[in-house]
Amino acid sequence: MNNSGLGIKEFEEKLGRIKMKWVHNKKLMGMTIGGVVVIAAVLGFINKGSLMGKTQEAEVSAKVSVETKTMKPENIEAYINLSSKIQAESEVVVYPKVSGNVTKVNVHLGDVVKAGDVLFEIDDSAYRLQASQASAQLSAAQANYDVNVGANLENQVQQLQTSVDSYQIQYDDLKEDLDNAESLYAMGATSKKELDTLKSSTEKVRLQLVAAKDSLTRANEKTINATKAASAASVQQAAAASGSASLQLGYTKVTAPIGGVISAFNISEGMLVSAQTQSLTIVNNDKLKLSFNVSDDYINKIAEGSKVYVTVSAASDKIYEGIVAHLSPAANSATLLYPVEVSLNQVDTAVKPGMFASVKLVVDKREQTLCLPLNSIINKGGETYVFTLNTQNTVEKKIVKTGIFNDEMIQITEGIKSGDKVVVKGQSFVKEGDAVDATEAQ
């Protein structure tokens, strides 16, 4: 029982000590929490002040960086974009002019040749025989001409001339006798019968003389000339045949019609070729050209000599210049477009026929005018304007009017003047009155 009472008293004392300790800890805890709240408040105030300072600093330094262009007169060209393929100004497909087997090939694909170079040879044995036969026939015709027109005709003429001379002598003698007989008859020294007989003989000889002269004239005018013409025609015919045979023989050596590079090659030794065989192709890359079509909107804006800019991406990034060499005065009936041909000069050897070309055909230009980059113009709310920079480096809005343009630049006809500084980069991030950091565009 004593043990039991003592146990209760000790328990109560212990419980009391625990309560006192709990109260003490509670007070300490309250002080700690309060301190933490105070410290947090102080730190928050400090951080807030720091953040506000930084915001103010950012607001002070937040100027937009822009690039400007100082306006001055320059030239601008308007053009239309087209496409085409590079072509050789001279390109020839070589066809043999005679048939036969190829006996020798002197060139290959990619070789450079000059006009007149022998490209390949065709078996000439049959053509050589034909030329020999034609030459012999020409010699025979010439000999026949010499015979017919030479000695034979001369003999014929001589015989006729002799006959005329003989009748002329006879007639002259008889005429003299007749004159004497008439004188004697008048004196009664001869009879009328003798006079009539002499007259008859004289007339007969006169008629024979006239006939001989007619024969001589006809021989000279018809027979001789006809014989000469026929013989001459035979000689000419034989000469033509001989020339043709010689020409055919010459065609067995196929030559280059132009100088250039062999771009296609379709023959080999032993191959049978004919006038329909496309043996090879020669292109002259010294002068290149390209062709395209334009609509009626632009045909009157160009002429022979108009400038063209050409880019061949497969060769280089370089821009080549060309000129309009030819343009059709009438539209193609099928496409209703006008064919145009452009000559290219001084291009790199890397530019070759068949390459794709981007073409800018100049259709208008203005000289000594104000121009801006195309993307510096702002179109908003029905207005076209730019931003300029005043002496205080603040932005001003200027309404402008524009003229011709191309892929990069546009003409300004009203609204700004030479010497103005126009914002050409960063204009989308500013408004009128903004202060900016500006640098001059390169």
CSV table of C-alpha atoms in Angstrom, one decimal:
chain,number,residue,atom,x,y,z
A,1,MET,CA,0.0,0.0,0.0
A,2,ASN,CA,2.9,2.4,0.8
A,3,ASN,CA,4.5,1.5,-2.3
A,4,SER,CA,1.3,2.3,-4.1
A,5,GLY,CA,1.0,5.8,-2.6
A,6,LEU,CA,4.5,6.7,-3.3
A,7,GLY,CA,4.1,5.8,-6.9
A,8,ILE,CA,1.1,8.1,-7.3
A,9,LYS,CA,3.0,11.1,-5.8
A,10,GLU,CA,6.0,10.6,-7.9
A,11,PHE,CA,3.8,10.4,-11.0
A,12,GLU,CA,2.1,13.7,-10.2
A,13,GLU,CA,5.5,15.5,-9.6
A,14,LYS,CA,6.8,14.3,-12.9
A,15,LEU,CA,3.6,15.3,-14.7
A,16,GLY,CA,4.0,18.8,-13.3
A,17,ARG,CA,7.6,19.2,-14.5
A,18,ILE,CA,6.5,18.1,-18.0
A,19,LYS,CA,3.8,20.9,-18.1
A,20,MET,CA,6.2,23.6,-17.1
A,21,LYS,CA,8.7,22.5,-19.8
A,22,TRP,CA,5.9,22.5,-22.4
A,23,VAL,CA,4.8,26.1,-21.5
A,24,HIS,CA,8.4,27.3,-21.7
A,25,ASN,CA,9.0,25.7,-25.1
A,26,LYS,CA,5.7,27.2,-26.4
A,27,LYS,CA,6.9,30.7,-25.5
A,28,LEU,CA,10.2,30.1,-27.2
A,29,MET,CA,8.5,28.8,-30.3
A,30,GLY,CA,6.3,31.9,-30.5
A,31,MET,CA,9.3,34.1,-30.3
A,32,THR,CA,11.1,32.1,-33.0
A,33,ILE,CA,8.1,32.2,-35.4
A,34,GLY,CA,7.8,35.9,-34.8
A,35,GLY,CA,11.4,36.5,-35.5
A,36,VAL,CA,11.2,34.5,-38.7
A,37,VAL,CA,8.2,36.6,-39.9
A,38,VAL,CA,10.1,39.8,-39.1
A,39,ILE,CA,13.2,38.6,-40.9
A,40,ALA,CA,11.2,37.6,-43.9
A,41,ALA,CA,9.4,40.9,-44.0
A,42,VAL,CA,12.7,42.7,-43.9
A,43,LEU,CA,14.2,40.6,-46.7
A,44,GLY,CA,11.1,41.0,-48.8
A,45,PHE,CA,11.4,44.8,-48.5
A,46,ILE,CA,15.0,44.7,-49.4
A,47,ASN,CA,14.4,42.4,-52.4
A,48,LYS,CA,11.5,44.5,-53.6
A,49,GLY,CA,13.6,47.6,-53.5
A,50,SER,CA,16.3,45.9,-55.5
A,51,LEU,CA,13.9,44.6,-58.1
A,52,MET,CA,12.3,48.0,-58.5
A,53,GLY,CA,15.8,49.5,-59.1
A,54,LYS,CA,16.6,47.0,-61.7
A,55,THR,CA,13.3,47.5,-63.5
A,56,GLN,CA,14.0,51.2,-63.6
A,57,GLU,CA,17.5,50.6,-64.9
A,58,ALA,CA,16.0,48.3,-67.6
A,59,GLU,CA,13.4,50.9,-68.6
A,60,VAL,CA,16.1,53.5,-68.9
A,61,SER,CA,18.3,51.3,-71.1
A,62,ALA,CA,15.6,49.6,-73.3
A,63,LYS,CA,16.1,51.4,-76.6
A,64,VAL,CA,15.6,49.5,-79.9
A,65,SER,CA,18.6,49.2,-82.1
A,66,VAL,CA,17.9,50.0,-85.8
A,67,GLU,CA,19.8,50.5,-89.0
A,68,THR,CA,19.3,53.5,-91.2
A,69,LYS,CA,20.1,54.5,-94.8
A,70,THR,CA,21.0,58.1,-95.7
A,71,MET,CA,19.1,58.9,-98.9
A,72,LYS,CA,20.9,59.9,-102.0
A,73,PRO,CA,20.1,59.7,-105.8
A,74,GLU,CA,20.8,56.3,-107.4
A,75,ASN,CA,19.6,54.2,-110.3
A,76,ILE,CA,16.9,51.4,-110.2
A,77,GLU,CA,15.8,48.9,-112.7
A,78,ALA,CA,12.5,47.0,-112.8
A,79,TYR,CA,12.6,43.5,-114.3
A,80,ILE,CA,10.5,40.4,-114.8
A,81,ASN,CA,11.7,37.0,-113.7
A,82,LEU,CA,11.9,34.3,-116.3
A,83,SER,CA,13.6,31.0,-116.8
A,84,SER,CA,15.3,29.4,-119.8
A,85,LYS,CA,18.1,27.0,-120.8
A,86,ILE,CA,21.5,28.0,-122.1
A,87,GLN,CA,21.9,27.3,-125.8
A,88,ALA,CA,24.9,27.4,-128.1
A,89,GLU,CA,24.5,30.2,-130.7
A,90,SER,CA,26.0,27.8,-133.3
A,91,GLU,CA,25.1,24.1,-133.1
A,92,VAL,CA,25.3,21.8,-136.1
A,93,VAL,CA,24.3,18.1,-136.4
A,94,VAL,CA,26.7,16.5,-139.0
A,95,TYR,CA,25.2,14.1,-141.5
A,96,PRO,CA,27.3,12.3,-144.2
A,97,LYS,CA,26.4,13.3,-147.7
A,98,VAL,CA,27.3,9.9,-149.2
A,99,SER,CA,26.7,6.3,-148.1
A,100,GLY,CA,29.3,3.7,-147.2
A,101,ASN,CA,31.3,2.1,-144.4
A,102,VAL,CA,33.3,4.2,-142.1
A,103,THR,CA,37.0,3.4,-142.6
A,104,LYS,CA,38.6,6.0,-140.2
A,105,VAL,CA,37.5,8.1,-137.2
A,106,ASN,CA,39.7,11.1,-136.3
A,107,VAL,CA,37.8,12.6,-133.4
A,108,HIS,CA,36.0,11.7,-130.2
A,109,LEU,CA,33.4,13.1,-127.8
A,110,GLY,CA,34.6,16.4,-126.3
A,111,ASP,CA,37.3,17.1,-128.8
A,112,VAL,CA,37.7,20.6,-130.0
A,113,VAL,CA,37.7,20.9,-133.8
A,114,LYS,CA,38.1,23.7,-136.4
A,115,ALA,CA,36.0,24.3,-139.4
A,116,GLY,CA,37.3,22.1,-142.2
A,117,ASP,CA,38.9,19.4,-140.0
A,118,VAL,CA,38.3,15.9,-141.2
A,119,LEU,CA,36.0,14.2,-138.7
A,120,PHE,CA,35.8,10.7,-140.2
A,121,GLU,CA,36.3,9.0,-143.6
A,122,ILE,CA,34.0,6.7,-145.7
A,123,ASP,CA,35.2,3.9,-148.0
A,124,ASP,CA,35.9,5.8,-151.3
A,125,SER,CA,36.7,3.0,-153.7
A,126,ALA,CA,33.4,3.0,-155.6
A,127,TYR,CA,33.3,6.8,-155.7
A,128,ARG,CA,36.9,6.9,-157.0
A,129,LEU,CA,35.9,4.6,-159.8
A,130,GLN,CA,32.9,6.8,-160.7
A,131,ALA,CA,35.0,9.9,-160.7
A,132,SER,CA,37.5,8.2,-163.1
A,133,GLN,CA,34.7,7.1,-165.4
A,134,ALA,CA,33.2,10.6,-165.5
A,135,SER,CA,36.6,12.1,-166.2
A,136,ALA,CA,37.0,9.7,-169.2
A,137,GLN,CA,33.6,10.6,-170.5
A,138,LEU,CA,34.5,14.3,-170.3
A,139,SER,CA,37.6,13.7,-172.3
A,140,ALA,CA,35.6,11.9,-175.0
A,141,ALA,CA,33.0,14.7,-175.2
A,142,GLN,CA,35.8,17.2,-175.6
A,143,ALA,CA,37.4,15.2,-178.4
A,144,ASN,CA,34.1,14.8,-180.2
A,145,TYR,CA,33.5,18.5,-179.9
A,146,ASP,CA,36.9,19.2,-181.4
A,147,VAL,CA,36.2,16.9,-184.3
A,148,ASN,CA,32.6,18.2,-185.1
A,149,VAL,CA,33.3,21.8,-184.5
A,150,GLY,CA,36.8,21.8,-185.8
A,151,ALA,CA,37.9,20.0,-189.1
A,152,ASN,CA,34.5,18.8,-190.2
A,153,LEU,CA,32.7,22.1,-190.0
A,154,GLU,CA,35.6,23.9,-191.5
A,155,ASN,CA,35.6,21.4,-194.5
A,156,GLN,CA,31.8,21.9,-195.0
A,157,VAL,CA,32.2,25.7,-194.9
A,158,GLN,CA,35.1,25.5,-197.3
A,159,GLN,CA,33.3,23.4,-199.8
A,160,LEU,CA,30.3,25.7,-199.8
A,161,GLN,CA,32.5,28.8,-200.0
A,162,THR,CA,34.3,27.2,-203.0
A,163,SER,CA,31.0,26.5,-204.7
A,164,VAL,CA,30.0,30.1,-204.2
A,165,ASP,CA,33.3,31.4,-205.6
A,166,SER,CA,33.0,29.2,-208.7
A,167,TYR,CA,29.5,30.3,-209.5
A,168,GLN,CA,30.5,33.9,-208.9
A,169,ILE,CA,33.3,33.6,-211.5
A,170,GLN,CA,31.0,32.0,-214.0
A,171,TYR,CA,28.4,34.6,-213.5
A,172,ASP,CA,30.8,37.4,-213.8
A,173,ASP,CA,32.2,36.0,-217.1
A,174,LEU,CA,28.8,35.4,-218.6
A,175,LYS,CA,27.6,38.8,-217.5
A,176,GLU,CA,30.5,40.4,-219.3
A,177,ASP,CA,29.8,38.3,-222.5
A,178,LEU,CA,26.2,39.3,-222.3
A,179,ASP,CA,27.0,43.0,-222.1
A,180,ASN,CA,29.2,42.6,-225.2
A,181,ALA,CA,26.6,40.6,-227.1
A,182,GLU,CA,24.0,43.3,-226.4
A,183,SER,CA,26.3,45.9,-227.9
A,184,LEU,CA,27.0,43.8,-231.0
A,185,TYR,CA,23.2,43.1,-231.4
A,186,ALA,CA,22.6,46.8,-231.3
A,187,MET,CA,25.0,47.2,-234.1
A,188,GLY,CA,23.6,44.2,-236.0
A,189,ALA,CA,26.7,42.2,-235.6
A,190,THR,CA,25.1,39.2,-233.9
A,191,SER,CA,21.7,37.5,-234.0
A,192,LYS,CA,18.9,37.7,-231.5
A,193,LYS,CA,19.1,33.9,-231.0
A,194,GLU,CA,22.7,34.1,-229.8
A,195,LEU,CA,21.8,37.0,-227.5
A,196,ASP,CA,18.9,35.0,-226.0
A,197,THR,CA,21.0,32.0,-225.5
A,198,LEU,CA,23.6,34.0,-223.6
A,199,LYS,CA,21.0,35.7,-221.5
A,200,SER,CA,19.6,32.3,-220.5
A,201,SER,CA,23.0,30.9,-219.6
A,202,THR,CA,23.8,34.0,-217.5
A,203,GLU,CA,20.5,33.8,-215.6
A,204,LYS,CA,21.0,30.1,-214.9
A,205,VAL,CA,24.4,30.7,-213.4
A,206,ARG,CA,23.0,33.7,-211.4
A,207,LEU,CA,20.4,31.4,-209.9
A,208,GLN,CA,23.0,28.8,-209.0
A,209,LEU,CA,25.2,31.5,-207.4
A,210,VAL,CA,22.2,32.7,-205.3
A,211,ALA,CA,21.5,29.1,-204.2
A,212,ALA,CA,25.2,28.5,-203.2
A,213,LYS,CA,25.2,31.7,-201.2
A,214,ASP,CA,22.0,30.7,-199.4
A,215,SER,CA,23.6,27.3,-198.6
A,216,LEU,CA,26.6,28.9,-197.2
A,217,THR,CA,24.5,31.3,-195.1
A,218,ARG,CA,22.4,28.5,-193.7
A,219,ALA,CA,25.5,26.5,-192.9
A,220,ASN,CA,27.0,29.3,-191.0
A,221,GLU,CA,23.8,30.4,-189.2
A,222,LYS,CA,22.2,27.0,-188.5
A,223,THR,CA,24.1,23.9,-189.1
A,224,ILE,CA,27.4,25.1,-187.7
A,225,ASN,CA,25.9,26.8,-184.7
A,226,ALA,CA,23.6,23.9,-184.0
A,227,THR,CA,26.5,21.5,-184.3
A,228,LYS,CA,28.6,23.7,-182.0
A,229,ALA,CA,25.7,24.0,-179.5
A,230,ALA,CA,25.1,20.2,-179.4
A,231,SER,CA,28.8,19.4,-179.0
A,232,ALA,CA,29.2,22.1,-176.4
A,233,ALA,CA,26.2,20.7,-174.5
A,234,SER,CA,27.7,17.3,-174.5
A,235,VAL,CA,30.9,18.6,-173.1
A,236,GLN,CA,29.1,20.6,-170.4
A,237,GLN,CA,27.1,17.5,-169.5
A,238,ALA,CA,30.2,15.4,-169.2
A,239,ALA,CA,31.9,18.1,-167.2
A,240,ALA,CA,29.0,18.3,-164.8
A,241,ALA,CA,29.0,14.5,-164.4
A,242,SER,CA,32.7,14.6,-163.7
A,243,GLY,CA,32.3,17.4,-161.2
A,244,SER,CA,29.6,15.6,-159.4
A,245,ALA,CA,31.6,12.4,-159.3
A,246,SER,CA,34.6,14.3,-157.9
A,247,LEU,CA,32.3,16.0,-155.4
A,248,GLN,CA,30.9,12.7,-154.2
A,249,LEU,CA,34.5,11.4,-153.9
A,250,GLY,CA,35.3,14.5,-151.7
A,251,TYR,CA,32.3,13.8,-149.5
A,252,THR,CA,33.9,10.6,-148.4
A,253,LYS,CA,36.0,12.8,-146.1
A,254,VAL,CA,33.4,14.2,-143.7
A,255,THR,CA,34.6,17.6,-142.4
A,256,ALA,CA,33.5,20.0,-139.6
A,257,PRO,CA,31.2,22.7,-140.9
A,258,ILE,CA,32.0,24.9,-137.9
A,259,GLY,CA,34.6,25.1,-135.2
A,260,GLY,CA,33.6,24.0,-131.7
A,261,VAL,CA,33.3,21.1,-129.4
A,262,ILE,CA,31.9,17.7,-130.3
A,263,SER,CA,28.9,17.3,-127.9
A,264,ALA,CA,27.4,14.1,-129.4
A,265,PHE,CA,29.2,11.2,-131.1
A,266,ASN,CA,27.4,8.3,-132.8
A,267,ILE,CA,29.8,6.6,-135.2
A,268,SER,CA,32.5,4.0,-135.1
A,269,GLU,CA,34.9,2.4,-137.6
A,270,GLY,CA,33.1,-0.2,-139.9
A,271,MET,CA,29.7,1.3,-139.3
A,272,LEU,CA,27.5,1.7,-142.3
A,273,VAL,CA,26.3,5.3,-142.7
A,274,SER,CA,24.1,7.2,-145.0
A,275,ALA,CA,22.7,10.7,-145.6
A,276,GLN,CA,20.2,10.0,-142.8
A,277,THR,CA,22.8,9.1,-140.2
A,278,GLN,CA,23.1,11.6,-137.4
A,279,SER,CA,26.8,11.0,-136.9
A,280,LEU,CA,27.8,13.7,-134.4
A,281,THR,CA,27.0,17.2,-133.1
A,282,ILE,CA,29.3,20.2,-132.9
A,283,VAL,CA,28.5,23.2,-130.6
A,284,ASN,CA,30.4,26.5,-130.6
A,285,ASN,CA,30.4,27.7,-127.0
A,286,ASP,CA,32.2,30.9,-127.8
A,287,LYS,CA,28.8,32.6,-128.0
A,288,LEU,CA,25.8,31.4,-126.0
A,289,LYS,CA,22.2,32.4,-126.1
A,290,LEU,CA,18.9,31.7,-124.5
A,291,SER,CA,15.3,32.0,-125.6
A,292,PHE,CA,12.0,32.7,-123.8
A,293,ASN,CA,8.6,34.1,-124.4
A,294,VAL,CA,7.0,37.3,-123.0
A,295,SER,CA,3.4,38.5,-122.9
A,296,ASP,CA,1.9,41.5,-124.6
A,297,ASP,CA,2.2,43.4,-121.3
A,298,TYR,CA,6.0,43.6,-121.7
A,299,ILE,CA,6.8,43.3,-125.4
A,300,ASN,CA,6.6,47.1,-126.0
A,301,LYS,CA,8.8,47.7,-123.0
A,302,ILE,CA,11.8,45.9,-124.5
A,303,ALA,CA,13.8,46.3,-127.7
A,304,GLU,CA,16.9,44.9,-129.3
A,305,GLY,CA,19.7,45.8,-127.0
A,306,SER,CA,17.6,45.7,-123.8
A,307,LYS,CA,19.6,44.5,-120.8
A,308,VAL,CA,19.2,41.0,-119.3
A,309,TYR,CA,20.7,39.6,-116.1
A,310,VAL,CA,21.3,35.8,-116.1
A,311,THR,CA,22.2,33.5,-113.2
A,312,VAL,CA,23.3,29.9,-113.9
A,313,SER,CA,23.3,28.2,-110.5
A,314,ALA,CA,24.9,25.0,-111.8
A,315,ALA,CA,28.0,27.0,-112.9
A,316,SER,CA,28.4,29.7,-110.3
A,317,ASP,CA,26.7,32.4,-108.3
A,318,LYS,CA,27.9,35.1,-110.7
A,319,ILE,CA,25.4,37.3,-112.5
A,320,TYR,CA,26.1,37.5,-116.2
A,321,GLU,CA,24.8,40.2,-118.5
A,322,GLY,CA,23.2,39.8,-121.9
A,323,ILE,CA,21.3,41.8,-124.4
A,324,VAL,CA,18.1,41.1,-126.3
A,325,ALA,CA,19.4,40.2,-129.8
A,326,HIS,CA,16.1,39.3,-131.5
A,327,LEU,CA,12.4,39.6,-130.7
A,328,SER,CA,9.4,38.6,-132.8
A,329,PRO,CA,7.1,41.3,-134.1
A,330,ALA,CA,4.2,38.9,-133.9
A,331,ALA,CA,2.9,36.6,-131.2
A,332,ASN,CA,3.0,32.8,-131.6
A,333,SER,CA,-0.5,31.8,-132.8
A,334,ALA,CA,-0.6,28.9,-130.4
A,335,THR,CA,0.7,30.5,-127.2
A,336,LEU,CA,-0.1,34.2,-127.9
A,337,LEU,CA,3.4,35.0,-126.5
A,338,TYR,CA,6.3,36.8,-128.2
A,339,PRO,CA,9.5,34.8,-128.7
A,340,VAL,CA,12.7,36.6,-127.5
A,341,GLU,CA,16.3,35.6,-128.0
A,342,VAL,CA,19.1,36.9,-125.8
A,343,SER,CA,22.9,36.8,-126.6
A,344,LEU,CA,25.3,36.2,-123.7
A,345,ASN,CA,28.9,37.4,-123.9
A,346,GLN,CA,31.9,36.9,-121.7
A,347,VAL,CA,30.6,34.0,-119.7
A,348,ASP,CA,32.7,31.5,-117.8
A,349,THR,CA,33.7,28.2,-119.4
A,350,ALA,CA,31.7,26.5,-116.6
A,351,VAL,CA,28.5,27.7,-118.3
A,352,LYS,CA,27.5,25.1,-120.8
A,353,PRO,CA,24.5,24.6,-123.2
A,354,GLY,CA,21.6,22.8,-121.6
A,355,MET,CA,22.1,24.4,-118.1
A,356,PHE,CA,19.1,26.0,-116.5
A,357,ALA,CA,19.2,29.8,-116.2
A,358,SER,CA,17.3,32.3,-114.1
A,359,VAL,CA,16.6,35.4,-116.2
A,360,LYS,CA,15.8,39.0,-115.1
A,361,LEU,CA,14.6,40.9,-118.2
A,362,VAL,CA,14.8,44.7,-117.6
A,363,VAL,CA,11.6,46.3,-118.6
A,364,ASP,CA,11.9,49.8,-117.0
A,365,LYS,CA,14.5,51.9,-115.2
A,366,ARG,CA,14.9,55.2,-113.4
A,367,GLU,CA,18.1,57.2,-113.1
A,368,GLN,CA,19.2,59.4,-110.2
A,369,THR,CA,16.2,58.8,-108.0
A,370,LEU,CA,15.6,57.9,-104.4
A,371,CYS,CA,15.4,54.2,-103.6
A,372,LEU,CA,14.9,52.1,-100.5
A,373,PRO,CA,15.1,48.4,-99.7
A,374,LEU,CA,11.7,46.8,-100.5
A,375,ASN,CA,11.2,45.4,-97.0
A,376,SER,CA,11.7,48.8,-95.3
A,377,ILE,CA,8.3,50.1,-96.6
A,378,ILE,CA,5.4,49.6,-94.2
A,379,ASN,CA,1.9,49.2,-95.5
A,380,LYS,CA,-0.6,49.4,-92.7
A,381,GLY,CA,-4.1,50.9,-92.2
A,382,GLY,CA,-4.3,51.9,-95.8
A,383,GLU,CA,-1.1,54.0,-95.5
A,384,THR,CA,2.3,53.5,-97.1
A,385,TYR,CA,5.0,55.0,-94.9
A,386,VAL,CA,8.6,54.8,-93.5
A,387,PHE,CA,10.3,55.8,-90.3
A,388,THR,CA,12.9,58.5,-90.5
A,389,LEU,CA,15.3,59.6,-87.8
A,390,ASN,CA,15.6,63.2,-86.6
A,391,THR,CA,18.5,65.0,-85.0
A,392,GLN,CA,17.4,63.8,-81.5
A,393,ASN,CA,17.5,60.2,-82.6
A,394,THR,CA,13.8,59.8,-82.3
A,395,VAL,CA,11.6,58.2,-84.9
A,396,GLU,CA,9.2,60.1,-87.2
A,397,LYS,CA,6.6,58.6,-89.5
A,398,LYS,CA,6.7,59.8,-93.2
A,399,ILE,CA,3.9,58.9,-95.7
A,400,VAL,CA,5.5,58.1,-99.0
A,401,LYS,CA,4.6,57.4,-102.6
A,402,THR,CA,6.4,54.7,-104.6
A,403,GLY,CA,7.3,54.0,-108.2
A,404,ILE,CA,9.0,51.1,-109.9
A,405,PHE,CA,10.5,48.3,-107.9
A,406,ASN,CA,12.4,45.0,-108.2
A,407,ASP,CA,13.1,42.0,-105.9
A,408,GLU,CA,15.2,44.2,-103.6
A,409,MET,CA,14.7,47.9,-104.1
A,410,ILE,CA,11.8,50.3,-104.6
A,411,GLN,CA,11.6,53.8,-105.9
A,412,ILE,CA,10.4,56.6,-103.6
A,413,THR,CA,8.7,59.4,-105.6
A,414,GLU,CA,7.3,61.5,-102.7
A,415,GLY,CA,7.6,61.8,-98.9
A,416,ILE,CA,11.3,61.9,-98.3
A,417,LYS,CA,14.3,63.8,-99.7
A,418,SER,CA,17.9,63.4,-100.2
A,419,GLY,CA,19.9,63.4,-97.0
A,420,ASP,CA,17.0,61.9,-94.9
A,421,LYS,CA,17.9,59.0,-92.6
A,422,VAL,CA,15.4,56.2,-93.1
A,423,VAL,CA,15.1,53.2,-90.8
A,424,VAL,CA,15.7,50.1,-93.0
A,425,LYS,CA,16.1,47.5,-90.2
A,426,GLY,CA,14.1,47.3,-87.0
A,427,GLN,CA,11.3,49.4,-88.3
A,428,SER,CA,8.8,46.8,-87.1
A,429,PHE,CA,9.8,47.3,-83.5
A,430,VAL,CA,9.4,51.1,-83.2
A,431,LYS,CA,6.7,53.7,-83.3
A,432,GLU,CA,6.6,57.4,-83.9
A,433,GLY,CA,8.4,59.3,-81.1
A,434,ASP,CA,10.6,56.3,-79.9
A,435,ALA,CA,14.2,57.0,-79.1
A,436,VAL,CA,16.5,54.5,-80.8
A,437,ASP,CA,20.1,53.4,-81.1
A,438,ALA,CA,20.9,53.9,-84.8
A,439,THR,CA,23.7,52.8,-87.0
A,440,GLU,CA,24.2,53.3,-90.7
A,441,ALA,CA,23.4,50.2,-92.8
A,442,GLN,CA,26.3,48.9,-94.8
